[in-house]
Amino acid sequence: MLRWVRQQLGFDPPHQSDTRTIYIANRFPQHGHYVPQKFADNRIISSKYTVWNFVPKNLFEQFRRVANFYFLIIFLVQLMIDTPTSPITSGLPLFFVITVTAIKQGYEDWLRHKADNEVNGAPVYVVRSGGLVKTRSKNIRVGDIVRVAKDETFPVDLVLLSSDRVDGSCHVTTASLDGETNLKTHVAVPETAVLQSVANLDKLVAVIECQQPEADLYRFVGRITISQQMEEIVRPLGPESLLLRGARLKNTKEIFGVAVYTGMETKMALNYKSKSQKRSAVEKSMNSFLIIYLIILLFEAILSTILKYAWQAEEKWDEPWYNEKTEHERNSSKILRFISDFLAFLVLYNFIIPISLYVTVEMQKFLGSFFIGWDLDLYHEETNQRAQVNTSDLNEELGQVEYVFTDKTGTLTENEMQFRECSINGIKYQEVNGKLTPEGFSEDSPDGNRHSLMKEEELFLKAVCLCHTVQINADQTDGADGPWHANGIASPLEYYASSPDEKALVEAASRVGVVFTGTSGDTMEVKSLGKPERYKLLHVLEFDPNRRRMSVIVESPSGEKLLFTKGAESSILPRSKSGEIDKTRIHVDEFALKGLRTLCVAYRRFTPEEYQEIGKRLREARTALQQREERLADVFNFIERDLELLGATGVEDKLQEKIQETIEALRLAGIKVWVLTGDKHETAVSVSLSCGHFHRTMNILELVQHKSDSTCAEQLRQLAKRIKEDHVIQHGLVVDGTSLSLALREHEKLFMEVCKNCSAVLCCRMAPLQKAKVVRLLKTSPEKPITLAIGDGANDVSMIQEAHVGIGIMGKEGRQAVRNSDYAIARFKFLSKLLFVHGHFYYIRIATLVQYFFYKNVCFITPQFLYQFFCLFSQQTLYDSVYLTLYNICFTSLPVLIYSLFEQHVHPHVLQSKPVLYRDISKNAHLGFKPFLYWTILGFFHAFVFFYGSYLLMGEDTSLLRNGQILKPNRQMMFGNWTFGTLVFTVMVITVTMKMALETHFWTWINHFVTWGSIVFYFIFSLFYGGIIWPFLHTQDMYFVFVQLLSSGSAWFAIILIVVACLFLDVVKKVLYRHLQPTSTEKAQMYSNRVALSDEFIALQPLSRARNQLSKIRWKKIRVQSAQHVTLLKAGTEGRTIGNC
């Protein structure tokens, strides 16, 4: 219990040792002085709060917000000193905001707890006391032997002990970890691989020594010491032995493994990168506006305090006959009185700071985010995937994007590989009807219709069939004769691979006659033109991004030791000493220019002496506990040399649908597109040209293959000079990973200058962290542009997290990018709708919401300030405390919230078809200083009209009565302080609600209901509040005030006149600007209005005439259901029904 408390508080000491010792099945040494190491339990915790810390932690986080903390201070001041308003006026809105926010955050955390409990409570089977025991995942301890069945996920990080296969191998997919959906092979050490029963495993006596937990998914160094018949056998353990939590067992019936890392120490949990909190530009603007209004508040409070004492300098006003001071007041300190008065004025004017703004914005973001998921235009029918929102805090940022950084493979392309061409021994081949045909020959030509393969062709295809990580569906490998039906016809093999390129190549080889039929133990089986051959797999030299190649060492049926290698041409060609190297290099470049992904294939024969030396070096490197990776890299380089080049392959990755149109639309919207890819230079350029990222007329500049700072800097200077000289022409820049590293090291400013003057930038041969570095470089540049990163694989996660907005593509490379993104879509083409429609709407809605909130609070508090000039700055409140409390919560909150959810100032179809409209809202145009100043001045203007309009219309020609009431001549109406304040308040509620109505372009029944309903609710509430004596209220200053006010015809006349006077200038301004200086958005509004009018016009026509009208305004589809019922489907919109045509 004590240790658990220490863990929760973060006081548990770190591991003292660099390694951990794990006794399998927790069989610890019997000698008494042994103290077991302490390890974390297997609970996964992704939640933020617990039952015990929710209240204090949540309150602490909420009061870190300036507005919340400010209102807390005001509330405490109201409690401590005598202020003109009740503490309830500040406390109730504050309580409402804090409660709503806490409920929202608590609900979200409850969902996280629910997900955690589901994971931690999942049933698992553990070997204990000679049998299988069912328990919960959270109860697994380090050292337990766990059984996992087919298609189950691994509950902990396990070292594989055995599987249902004789060789102790199993296949897993790690899509949830690294984005790779295809199968990976893991193997157990031979001594434990034979222990396939629970009884045998329970007798196992072994110890594992391994490194302490680290986040690297691909690194694991350890060794296992097995005690057998009084001797100890030591075997190395590497990544091939480690089964990671979150991975899924495939193509294997069951495995047994020992838990080495549990809970928050698993590699999956260590890769939970705590995302830096992304804040939108709108939120930053809100904080700036808040500070400005805080300054206005302080100015008003200080000015009022000074004017109060200036006024009271005259003796007759310091202590009038109706307000004599007490002895205590006369003797109190002037400084304390000044501070007290200042705080009282601060409380009086504090509502100029809109406390409910934050909670309204949060509700708007949370509720508004559902529209993205509901949008059927973002639904991909083939994969049954709809858009998803992982964070609602950045909705409006979708309307501010200036740079898009995109991955290529799987994002711009389908990640569906198809074999197209290959080069064998310097001759290009194509696949024609399942046959390998040399270029220039057709199937009908003499050499094109061959039924046999030449020696070089067969060796090349065998290399392709042996050097890979491809697996075959277990159901197809059962049986001695392989995958054949009873009638003798072969069934197609179902291949799984960790690389889609490998899968495409093995499938192509099988079509042309060399078929990989599977593995059995350490034997690989191949059928060459129907003749079976068995190769013994001796060693696998795994692929790594530094070598950019993989190799296998096999023993041929004749006993010859062969090395087959395939990889990038930059890593194979320099290591080749024979073969058609020059011709193959030319062919590789030709393949790349066609947009094909290229791989080179080579081989090497070993003498018995060479193989013996290689085996010795590999064993030494693989059993090393220190610097194992470096030693293996050296040995691999020693083996993979003096190669004989066999040829090269060209595989096509198809472009996704509507890629060209989407990229062109982004360019028209003023958004610059950068493609960041790991592919080779030629392939990347070819794909950029084919997808429209680069134009054929564009001047392509290159910064590639630089090895030194000086040459890189010189090239950058030349490029900058060239751009200046050819400033009329559009430029595109191509830069590779090595040159980029040099450019960012010392020439960052020059590099950025070149990039910003280019219309499109392509970065190839990029490592994942380089992608993030490029995004950060643009993000932190002096202009601070808003960036968006989009990708589909685990290698894009760092880029997605770095950008202001991260978007994951639900592709074939797993869910890692989707889980770490802010938004997820099924295809790149959906990006245009997401930005141009949803982003545009969200930004306009929230920009108006924020400024409207400040406007209506200026309208609210300024009359209170003006009133002080008429009451000798006595801090008398103009409004009743109930009105003060409910103004922002009830009377004016719903219309703006509904506006911010449903407003569509331009038709969605128009926004998507005219990407240039996106430029109108770029660079935070609607939340800049000018719009903010306009709304603030408008608020002050309306407030002056409210106050002085009411004063002039209802307060003139009056006589003061003895009881402090004012009597209008010729009218039996009480017109005192509360009546005047209520009149101002009534005018204000109607005006600010009508102002919201003027801003609304898209009216639904909900808008009508809340707009007019808010005004009606105010009148009904006021009649009930002032028309009844409520027993629970101590004082009721408003009794019968509202009823008497509304009983006067002149009051109604004043209300109507003041409201019209306020809004008339707004209407005039809108009309004049729209006709004299219309923006492109306003022109689009008029266009969309004409379309809407056309809709209504068509609905009133006979059916034959309606059809003609429809064709003129480019309707996408007409479906006639009956003579009285036509359904019209417009491009990009949902179906509409016109009845009774």
JSON list of C-alpha atoms in Angstrom, two decimals, residues 691-866:
[
{"chain": "A", "resi": 691, "resn": "CYS", "atom": "CA", "xyz": [-0.23, 14.59, -58.82]},
{"chain": "A", "resi": 692, "resn": "GLY", "atom": "CA", "xyz": [0.02, 18.28, -59.78]},
{"chain": "A", "resi": 693, "resn": "HIS", "atom": "CA", "xyz": [2.27, 19.30, -56.89]},
{"chain": "A", "resi": 694, "resn": "PHE", "atom": "CA", "xyz": [4.85, 20.35, -59.50]},
{"chain": "A", "resi": 695, "resn": "HIS", "atom": "CA", "xyz": [3.64, 21.83, -62.80]},
{"chain": "A", "resi": 696, "resn": "ARG", "atom": "CA", "xyz": [5.32, 21.00, -66.10]},
{"chain": "A", "resi": 697, "resn": "THR", "atom": "CA", "xyz": [5.86, 24.74, -66.64]},
{"chain": "A", "resi": 698, "resn": "MET", "atom": "CA", "xyz": [7.40, 25.17, -63.18]},
{"chain": "A", "resi": 699, "resn": "ASN", "atom": "CA", "xyz": [11.14, 25.79, -62.87]},
{"chain": "A", "resi": 700, "resn": "ILE", "atom": "CA", "xyz": [12.42, 22.88, -60.72]},
{"chain": "A", "resi": 701, "resn": "LEU", "atom": "CA", "xyz": [15.34, 23.85, -58.46]},
{"chain": "A", "resi": 702, "resn": "GLU", "atom": "CA", "xyz": [17.42, 21.16, -56.77]},
{"chain": "A", "resi": 703, "resn": "LEU", "atom": "CA", "xyz": [19.40, 21.01, -53.53]},
{"chain": "A", "resi": 704, "resn": "VAL", "atom": "CA", "xyz": [20.55, 17.39, -53.49]},
{"chain": "A", "resi": 705, "resn": "GLN", "atom": "CA", "xyz": [23.56, 15.18, -52.81]},
{"chain": "A", "resi": 706, "resn": "HIS", "atom": "CA", "xyz": [25.59, 17.75, -50.92]},
{"chain": "A", "resi": 707, "resn": "LYS", "atom": "CA", "xyz": [28.23, 16.40, -48.58]},
{"chain": "A", "resi": 708, "resn": "SER", "atom": "CA", "xyz": [29.71, 19.60, -47.10]},
{"chain": "A", "resi": 709, "resn": "ASP", "atom": "CA", "xyz": [28.50, 22.88, -45.63]},
{"chain": "A", "resi": 710, "resn": "SER", "atom": "CA", "xyz": [30.38, 24.99, -48.16]},
{"chain": "A", "resi": 711, "resn": "THR", "atom": "CA", "xyz": [28.90, 23.36, -51.28]},
{"chain": "A", "resi": 712, "resn": "CYS", "atom": "CA", "xyz": [25.41, 23.42, -49.74]},
{"chain": "A", "resi": 713, "resn": "ALA", "atom": "CA", "xyz": [25.71, 27.14, -48.86]},
{"chain": "A", "resi": 714, "resn": "GLU", "atom": "CA", "xyz": [27.02, 27.98, -52.34]},
{"chain": "A", "resi": 715, "resn": "GLN", "atom": "CA", "xyz": [24.15, 26.13, -53.99]},
{"chain": "A", "resi": 716, "resn": "LEU", "atom": "CA", "xyz": [21.61, 27.92, -51.74]},
{"chain": "A", "resi": 717, "resn": "ARG", "atom": "CA", "xyz": [23.06, 31.31, -52.71]},
{"chain": "A", "resi": 718, "resn": "GLN", "atom": "CA", "xyz": [22.84, 30.40, -56.40]},
{"chain": "A", "resi": 719, "resn": "LEU", "atom": "CA", "xyz": [19.23, 29.28, -55.99]},
{"chain": "A", "resi": 720, "resn": "ALA", "atom": "CA", "xyz": [18.31, 32.51, -54.19]},
{"chain": "A", "resi": 721, "resn": "LYS", "atom": "CA", "xyz": [19.93, 34.56, -56.96]},
{"chain": "A", "resi": 722, "resn": "ARG", "atom": "CA", "xyz": [18.16, 32.54, -59.64]},
{"chain": "A", "resi": 723, "resn": "ILE", "atom": "CA", "xyz": [14.77, 33.07, -57.97]},
{"chain": "A", "resi": 724, "resn": "LYS", "atom": "CA", "xyz": [15.35, 36.85, -57.87]},
{"chain": "A", "resi": 725, "resn": "GLU", "atom": "CA", "xyz": [16.30, 36.94, -61.55]},
{"chain": "A", "resi": 726, "resn": "ASP", "atom": "CA", "xyz": [13.36, 34.76, -62.64]},
{"chain": "A", "resi": 727, "resn": "HIS", "atom": "CA", "xyz": [10.80, 36.24, -60.28]},
{"chain": "A", "resi": 728, "resn": "VAL", "atom": "CA", "xyz": [7.98, 35.94, -62.83]},
{"chain": "A", "resi": 729, "resn": "ILE", "atom": "CA", "xyz": [8.32, 32.17, -63.18]},
{"chain": "A", "resi": 730, "resn": "GLN", "atom": "CA", "xyz": [6.94, 29.77, -60.56]},
{"chain": "A", "resi": 731, "resn": "HIS", "atom": "CA", "xyz": [9.63, 27.72, -58.84]},
{"chain": "A", "resi": 732, "resn": "GLY", "atom": "CA", "xyz": [9.59, 24.31, -57.21]},
{"chain": "A", "resi": 733, "resn": "LEU", "atom": "CA", "xyz": [12.34, 23.14, -54.87]},
{"chain": "A", "resi": 734, "resn": "VAL", "atom": "CA", "xyz": [13.61, 19.57, -54.40]},
{"chain": "A", "resi": 735, "resn": "VAL", "atom": "CA", "xyz": [15.81, 18.89, -51.37]},
{"chain": "A", "resi": 736, "resn": "ASP", "atom": "CA", "xyz": [17.05, 15.58, -49.98]},
{"chain": "A", "resi": 737, "resn": "GLY", "atom": "CA", "xyz": [17.61, 14.52, -46.38]},
{"chain": "A", "resi": 738, "resn": "THR", "atom": "CA", "xyz": [21.40, 14.93, -46.25]},
{"chain": "A", "resi": 739, "resn": "SER", "atom": "CA", "xyz": [21.36, 18.37, -47.90]},
{"chain": "A", "resi": 740, "resn": "LEU", "atom": "CA", "xyz": [18.53, 19.41, -45.59]},
{"chain": "A", "resi": 741, "resn": "SER", "atom": "CA", "xyz": [20.60, 18.48, -42.52]},
{"chain": "A", "resi": 742, "resn": "LEU", "atom": "CA", "xyz": [23.45, 20.65, -43.80]},
{"chain": "A", "resi": 743, "resn": "ALA", "atom": "CA", "xyz": [21.12, 23.53, -44.70]},
{"chain": "A", "resi": 744, "resn": "LEU", "atom": "CA", "xyz": [19.47, 23.53, -41.27]},
{"chain": "A", "resi": 745, "resn": "ARG", "atom": "CA", "xyz": [22.77, 23.37, -39.43]},
{"chain": "A", "resi": 746, "resn": "GLU", "atom": "CA", "xyz": [24.21, 26.79, -40.32]},
{"chain": "A", "resi": 747, "resn": "HIS", "atom": "CA", "xyz": [22.22, 28.22, -43.22]},
{"chain": "A", "resi": 748, "resn": "GLU", "atom": "CA", "xyz": [18.69, 28.09, -41.85]},
{"chain": "A", "resi": 749, "resn": "LYS", "atom": "CA", "xyz": [17.80, 31.68, -42.76]},
{"chain": "A", "resi": 750, "resn": "LEU", "atom": "CA", "xyz": [19.01, 31.37, -46.36]},
{"chain": "A", "resi": 751, "resn": "PHE", "atom": "CA", "xyz": [17.22, 28.03, -46.75]},
{"chain": "A", "resi": 752, "resn": "MET", "atom": "CA", "xyz": [13.95, 29.51, -45.46]},
{"chain": "A", "resi": 753, "resn": "GLU", "atom": "CA", "xyz": [14.26, 32.46, -47.84]},
{"chain": "A", "resi": 754, "resn": "VAL", "atom": "CA", "xyz": [14.61, 30.09, -50.81]},
{"chain": "A", "resi": 755, "resn": "CYS", "atom": "CA", "xyz": [11.70, 27.91, -49.63]},
{"chain": "A", "resi": 756, "resn": "LYS", "atom": "CA", "xyz": [9.29, 30.79, -49.08]},
{"chain": "A", "resi": 757, "resn": "ASN", "atom": "CA", "xyz": [9.87, 32.06, -52.62]},
{"chain": "A", "resi": 758, "resn": "CYS", "atom": "CA", "xyz": [9.00, 28.64, -54.08]},
{"chain": "A", "resi": 759, "resn": "SER", "atom": "CA", "xyz": [5.42, 27.69, -54.91]},
{"chain": "A", "resi": 760, "resn": "ALA", "atom": "CA", "xyz": [6.00, 24.03, -53.99]},
{"chain": "A", "resi": 761, "resn": "VAL", "atom": "CA", "xyz": [8.69, 22.19, -52.03]},
{"chain": "A", "resi": 762, "resn": "LEU", "atom": "CA", "xyz": [9.53, 18.49, -52.18]},
{"chain": "A", "resi": 763, "resn": "CYS", "atom": "CA", "xyz": [11.74, 16.93, -49.50]},
{"chain": "A", "resi": 764, "resn": "CYS", "atom": "CA", "xyz": [12.87, 13.37, -50.28]},
{"chain": "A", "resi": 765, "resn": "ARG", "atom": "CA", "xyz": [14.88, 10.76, -48.40]},
{"chain": "A", "resi": 766, "resn": "MET", "atom": "CA", "xyz": [13.50, 12.18, -45.16]},
{"chain": "A", "resi": 767, "resn": "ALA", "atom": "CA", "xyz": [13.78, 10.54, -41.75]},
{"chain": "A", "resi": 768, "resn": "PRO", "atom": "CA", "xyz": [10.71, 10.91, -39.44]},
{"chain": "A", "resi": 769, "resn": "LEU", "atom": "CA", "xyz": [12.46, 13.38, -37.12]},
{"chain": "A", "resi": 770, "resn": "GLN", "atom": "CA", "xyz": [13.60, 15.45, -40.11]},
{"chain": "A", "resi": 771, "resn": "LYS", "atom": "CA", "xyz": [9.95, 15.80, -41.11]},
{"chain": "A", "resi": 772, "resn": "ALA", "atom": "CA", "xyz": [9.13, 17.20, -37.67]},
{"chain": "A", "resi": 773, "resn": "LYS", "atom": "CA", "xyz": [12.16, 19.50, -37.82]},
{"chain": "A", "resi": 774, "resn": "VAL", "atom": "CA", "xyz": [11.01, 21.01, -41.13]},
{"chain": "A", "resi": 775, "resn": "VAL", "atom": "CA", "xyz": [7.53, 21.63, -39.73]},
{"chain": "A", "resi": 776, "resn": "ARG", "atom": "CA", "xyz": [9.01, 23.25, -36.60]},
{"chain": "A", "resi": 777, "resn": "LEU", "atom": "CA", "xyz": [11.25, 25.42, -38.78]},
{"chain": "A", "resi": 778, "resn": "LEU", "atom": "CA", "xyz": [8.26, 26.92, -40.63]},
{"chain": "A", "resi": 779, "resn": "LYS", "atom": "CA", "xyz": [6.13, 27.05, -37.51]},
{"chain": "A", "resi": 780, "resn": "THR", "atom": "CA", "xyz": [8.67, 29.13, -35.57]},
{"chain": "A", "resi": 781, "resn": "SER", "atom": "CA", "xyz": [9.67, 31.43, -38.47]},
{"chain": "A", "resi": 782, "resn": "PRO", "atom": "CA", "xyz": [9.07, 35.20, -37.91]},
{"chain": "A", "resi": 783, "resn": "GLU", "atom": "CA", "xyz": [5.74, 35.13, -39.80]},
{"chain": "A", "resi": 784, "resn": "LYS", "atom": "CA", "xyz": [4.51, 32.27, -37.55]},
{"chain": "A", "resi": 785, "resn": "PRO", "atom": "CA", "xyz": [2.26, 30.68, -40.21]},
{"chain": "A", "resi": 786, "resn": "ILE", "atom": "CA", "xyz": [-0.38, 28.11, -39.28]},
{"chain": "A", "resi": 787, "resn": "THR", "atom": "CA", "xyz": [0.80, 24.66, -40.36]},
{"chain": "A", "resi": 788, "resn": "LEU", "atom": "CA", "xyz": [-1.05, 21.43, -41.07]},
{"chain": "A", "resi": 789, "resn": "ALA", "atom": "CA", "xyz": [0.62, 18.01, -41.36]},
{"chain": "A", "resi": 790, "resn": "ILE", "atom": "CA", "xyz": [-1.11, 15.01, -42.89]},
{"chain": "A", "resi": 791, "resn": "GLY", "atom": "CA", "xyz": [0.12, 11.42, -43.06]},
{"chain": "A", "resi": 792, "resn": "ASP", "atom": "CA", "xyz": [-0.90, 7.81, -42.63]},
{"chain": "A", "resi": 793, "resn": "GLY", "atom": "CA", "xyz": [2.03, 5.96, -41.04]},
{"chain": "A", "resi": 794, "resn": "ALA", "atom": "CA", "xyz": [3.94, 5.78, -37.79]},
{"chain": "A", "resi": 795, "resn": "ASN", "atom": "CA", "xyz": [6.81, 7.65, -39.48]},
{"chain": "A", "resi": 796, "resn": "ASP", "atom": "CA", "xyz": [4.47, 10.65, -39.83]},
{"chain": "A", "resi": 797, "resn": "VAL", "atom": "CA", "xyz": [3.50, 10.84, -36.13]},
{"chain": "A", "resi": 798, "resn": "SER", "atom": "CA", "xyz": [6.27, 13.26, -35.12]},
{"chain": "A", "resi": 799, "resn": "MET", "atom": "CA", "xyz": [5.31, 15.59, -38.00]},
{"chain": "A", "resi": 800, "resn": "ILE", "atom": "CA", "xyz": [1.59, 15.35, -37.13]},
{"chain": "A", "resi": 801, "resn": "GLN", "atom": "CA", "xyz": [2.23, 16.18, -33.48]},
{"chain": "A", "resi": 802, "resn": "GLU", "atom": "CA", "xyz": [4.55, 19.07, -34.32]},
{"chain": "A", "resi": 803, "resn": "ALA", "atom": "CA", "xyz": [2.19, 20.93, -36.66]},
{"chain": "A", "resi": 804, "resn": "HIS", "atom": "CA", "xyz": [-0.53, 23.29, -35.43]},
{"chain": "A", "resi": 805, "resn": "VAL", "atom": "CA", "xyz": [-3.10, 20.86, -36.88]},
{"chain": "A", "resi": 806, "resn": "GLY", "atom": "CA", "xyz": [-2.34, 17.17, -37.37]},
{"chain": "A", "resi": 807, "resn": "ILE", "atom": "CA", "xyz": [-4.46, 15.00, -39.66]},
{"chain": "A", "resi": 808, "resn": "GLY", "atom": "CA", "xyz": [-4.20, 11.23, -39.89]},
{"chain": "A", "resi": 809, "resn": "ILE", "atom": "CA", "xyz": [-5.18, 9.27, -42.97]},
{"chain": "A", "resi": 810, "resn": "MET", "atom": "CA", "xyz": [-7.00, 6.00, -42.23]},
{"chain": "A", "resi": 811, "resn": "GLY", "atom": "CA", "xyz": [-4.78, 4.09, -44.62]},
{"chain": "A", "resi": 812, "resn": "LYS", "atom": "CA", "xyz": [-3.06, 0.72, -44.85]},
{"chain": "A", "resi": 813, "resn": "GLU", "atom": "CA", "xyz": [-0.21, 1.59, -42.49]},
{"chain": "A", "resi": 814, "resn": "GLY", "atom": "CA", "xyz": [-2.13, 1.07, -39.24]},
{"chain": "A", "resi": 815, "resn": "ARG", "atom": "CA", "xyz": [-3.76, 3.49, -36.80]},
{"chain": "A", "resi": 816, "resn": "GLN", "atom": "CA", "xyz": [-0.74, 5.13, -35.19]},
{"chain": "A", "resi": 817, "resn": "ALA", "atom": "CA", "xyz": [-1.06, 8.33, -37.24]},
{"chain": "A", "resi": 818, "resn": "VAL", "atom": "CA", "xyz": [-4.82, 8.40, -36.68]},
{"chain": "A", "resi": 819, "resn": "ARG", "atom": "CA", "xyz": [-4.48, 7.96, -32.91]},
{"chain": "A", "resi": 820, "resn": "ASN", "atom": "CA", "xyz": [-1.91, 10.74, -32.61]},
{"chain": "A", "resi": 821, "resn": "SER", "atom": "CA", "xyz": [-3.72, 13.17, -34.88]},
{"chain": "A", "resi": 822, "resn": "ASP", "atom": "CA", "xyz": [-6.19, 15.94, -34.12]},
{"chain": "A", "resi": 823, "resn": "TYR", "atom": "CA", "xyz": [-8.49, 14.90, -36.98]},
{"chain": "A", "resi": 824, "resn": "ALA", "atom": "CA", "xyz": [-8.66, 11.76, -39.11]},
{"chain": "A", "resi": 825, "resn": "ILE", "atom": "CA", "xyz": [-10.04, 11.34, -42.63]},
{"chain": "A", "resi": 826, "resn": "ALA", "atom": "CA", "xyz": [-10.14, 8.36, -44.98]},
{"chain": "A", "resi": 827, "resn": "ARG", "atom": "CA", "xyz": [-8.70, 10.03, -48.09]},
{"chain": "A", "resi": 828, "resn": "PHE", "atom": "CA", "xyz": [-6.57, 13.07, -48.96]},
{"chain": "A", "resi": 829, "resn": "LYS", "atom": "CA", "xyz": [-9.34, 14.46, -51.22]},
{"chain": "A", "resi": 830, "resn": "PHE", "atom": "CA", "xyz": [-11.50, 15.08, -48.13]},
{"chain": "A", "resi": 831, "resn": "LEU", "atom": "CA", "xyz": [-8.99, 17.71, -47.00]},
{"chain": "A", "resi": 832, "resn": "SER", "atom": "CA", "xyz": [-10.55, 20.33, -49.29]},
{"chain": "A", "resi": 833, "resn": "LYS", "atom": "CA", "xyz": [-14.02, 19.98, -47.71]},
{"chain": "A", "resi": 834, "resn": "LEU", "atom": "CA", "xyz": [-12.48, 19.89, -44.22]},
{"chain": "A", "resi": 835, "resn": "LEU", "atom": "CA", "xyz": [-10.61, 23.18, -44.75]},
{"chain": "A", "resi": 836, "resn": "PHE", "atom": "CA", "xyz": [-12.70, 25.17, -47.22]},
{"chain": "A", "resi": 837, "resn": "VAL", "atom": "CA", "xyz": [-16.10, 24.38, -45.71]},
{"chain": "A", "resi": 838, "resn": "HIS", "atom": "CA", "xyz": [-15.76, 23.19, -42.11]},
{"chain": "A", "resi": 839, "resn": "GLY", "atom": "CA", "xyz": [-12.66, 25.29, -41.38]},
{"chain": "A", "resi": 840, "resn": "HIS", "atom": "CA", "xyz": [-14.24, 28.36, -42.96]},
{"chain": "A", "resi": 841, "resn": "PHE", "atom": "CA", "xyz": [-17.48, 27.97, -41.05]},
{"chain": "A", "resi": 842, "resn": "TYR", "atom": "CA", "xyz": [-15.81, 27.22, -37.70]},
{"chain": "A", "resi": 843, "resn": "TYR", "atom": "CA", "xyz": [-13.56, 30.25, -37.97]},
{"chain": "A", "resi": 844, "resn": "ILE", "atom": "CA", "xyz": [-16.32, 32.69, -38.96]},
{"chain": "A", "resi": 845, "resn": "ARG", "atom": "CA", "xyz": [-18.61, 31.34, -36.24]},
{"chain": "A", "resi": 846, "resn": "ILE", "atom": "CA", "xyz": [-16.12, 31.54, -33.39]},
{"chain": "A", "resi": 847, "resn": "ALA", "atom": "CA", "xyz": [-14.68, 34.89, -34.53]},
{"chain": "A", "resi": 848, "resn": "THR", "atom": "CA", "xyz": [-18.15, 36.40, -34.42]},
{"chain": "A", "resi": 849, "resn": "LEU", "atom": "CA", "xyz": [-18.93, 34.64, -31.13]},
{"chain": "A", "resi": 850, "resn": "VAL", "atom": "CA", "xyz": [-15.84, 36.04, -29.38]},
{"chain": "A", "resi": 851, "resn": "GLN", "atom": "CA", "xyz": [-16.29, 39.62, -30.59]},
{"chain": "A", "resi": 852, "resn": "TYR", "atom": "CA", "xyz": [-20.04, 39.56, -30.00]},
{"chain": "A", "resi": 853, "resn": "PHE", "atom": "CA", "xyz": [-19.42, 38.51, -26.39]},
{"chain": "A", "resi": 854, "resn": "PHE", "atom": "CA", "xyz": [-17.14, 41.49, -25.78]},
{"chain": "A", "resi": 855, "resn": "TYR", "atom": "CA", "xyz": [-19.59, 43.78, -27.61]},
{"chain": "A", "resi": 856, "resn": "LYS", "atom": "CA", "xyz": [-22.60, 42.75, -25.53]},
{"chain": "A", "resi": 857, "resn": "ASN", "atom": "CA", "xyz": [-20.66, 43.12, -22.28]},
{"chain": "A", "resi": 858, "resn": "VAL", "atom": "CA", "xyz": [-19.55, 46.64, -23.24]},
{"chain": "A", "resi": 859, "resn": "CYS", "atom": "CA", "xyz": [-23.23, 47.39, -23.93]},
{"chain": "A", "resi": 860, "resn": "PHE", "atom": "CA", "xyz": [-24.04, 45.91, -20.51]},
{"chain": "A", "resi": 861, "resn": "ILE", "atom": "CA", "xyz": [-21.56, 47.75, -18.27]},
{"chain": "A", "resi": 862, "resn": "THR", "atom": "CA", "xyz": [-21.04, 51.13, -19.98]},
{"chain": "A", "resi": 863, "resn": "PRO", "atom": "CA", "xyz": [-24.51, 52.44, -18.92]},
{"chain": "A", "resi": 864, "resn": "GLN", "atom": "CA", "xyz": [-23.56, 51.41, -15.37]},
{"chain": "A", "resi": 865, "resn": "PHE", "atom": "CA", "xyz": [-20.43, 53.61, -15.70]},
{"chain": "A", "resi": 866, "resn": "LEU", "atom": "CA", "xyz": [-22.41, 56.53, -17.20]}
]
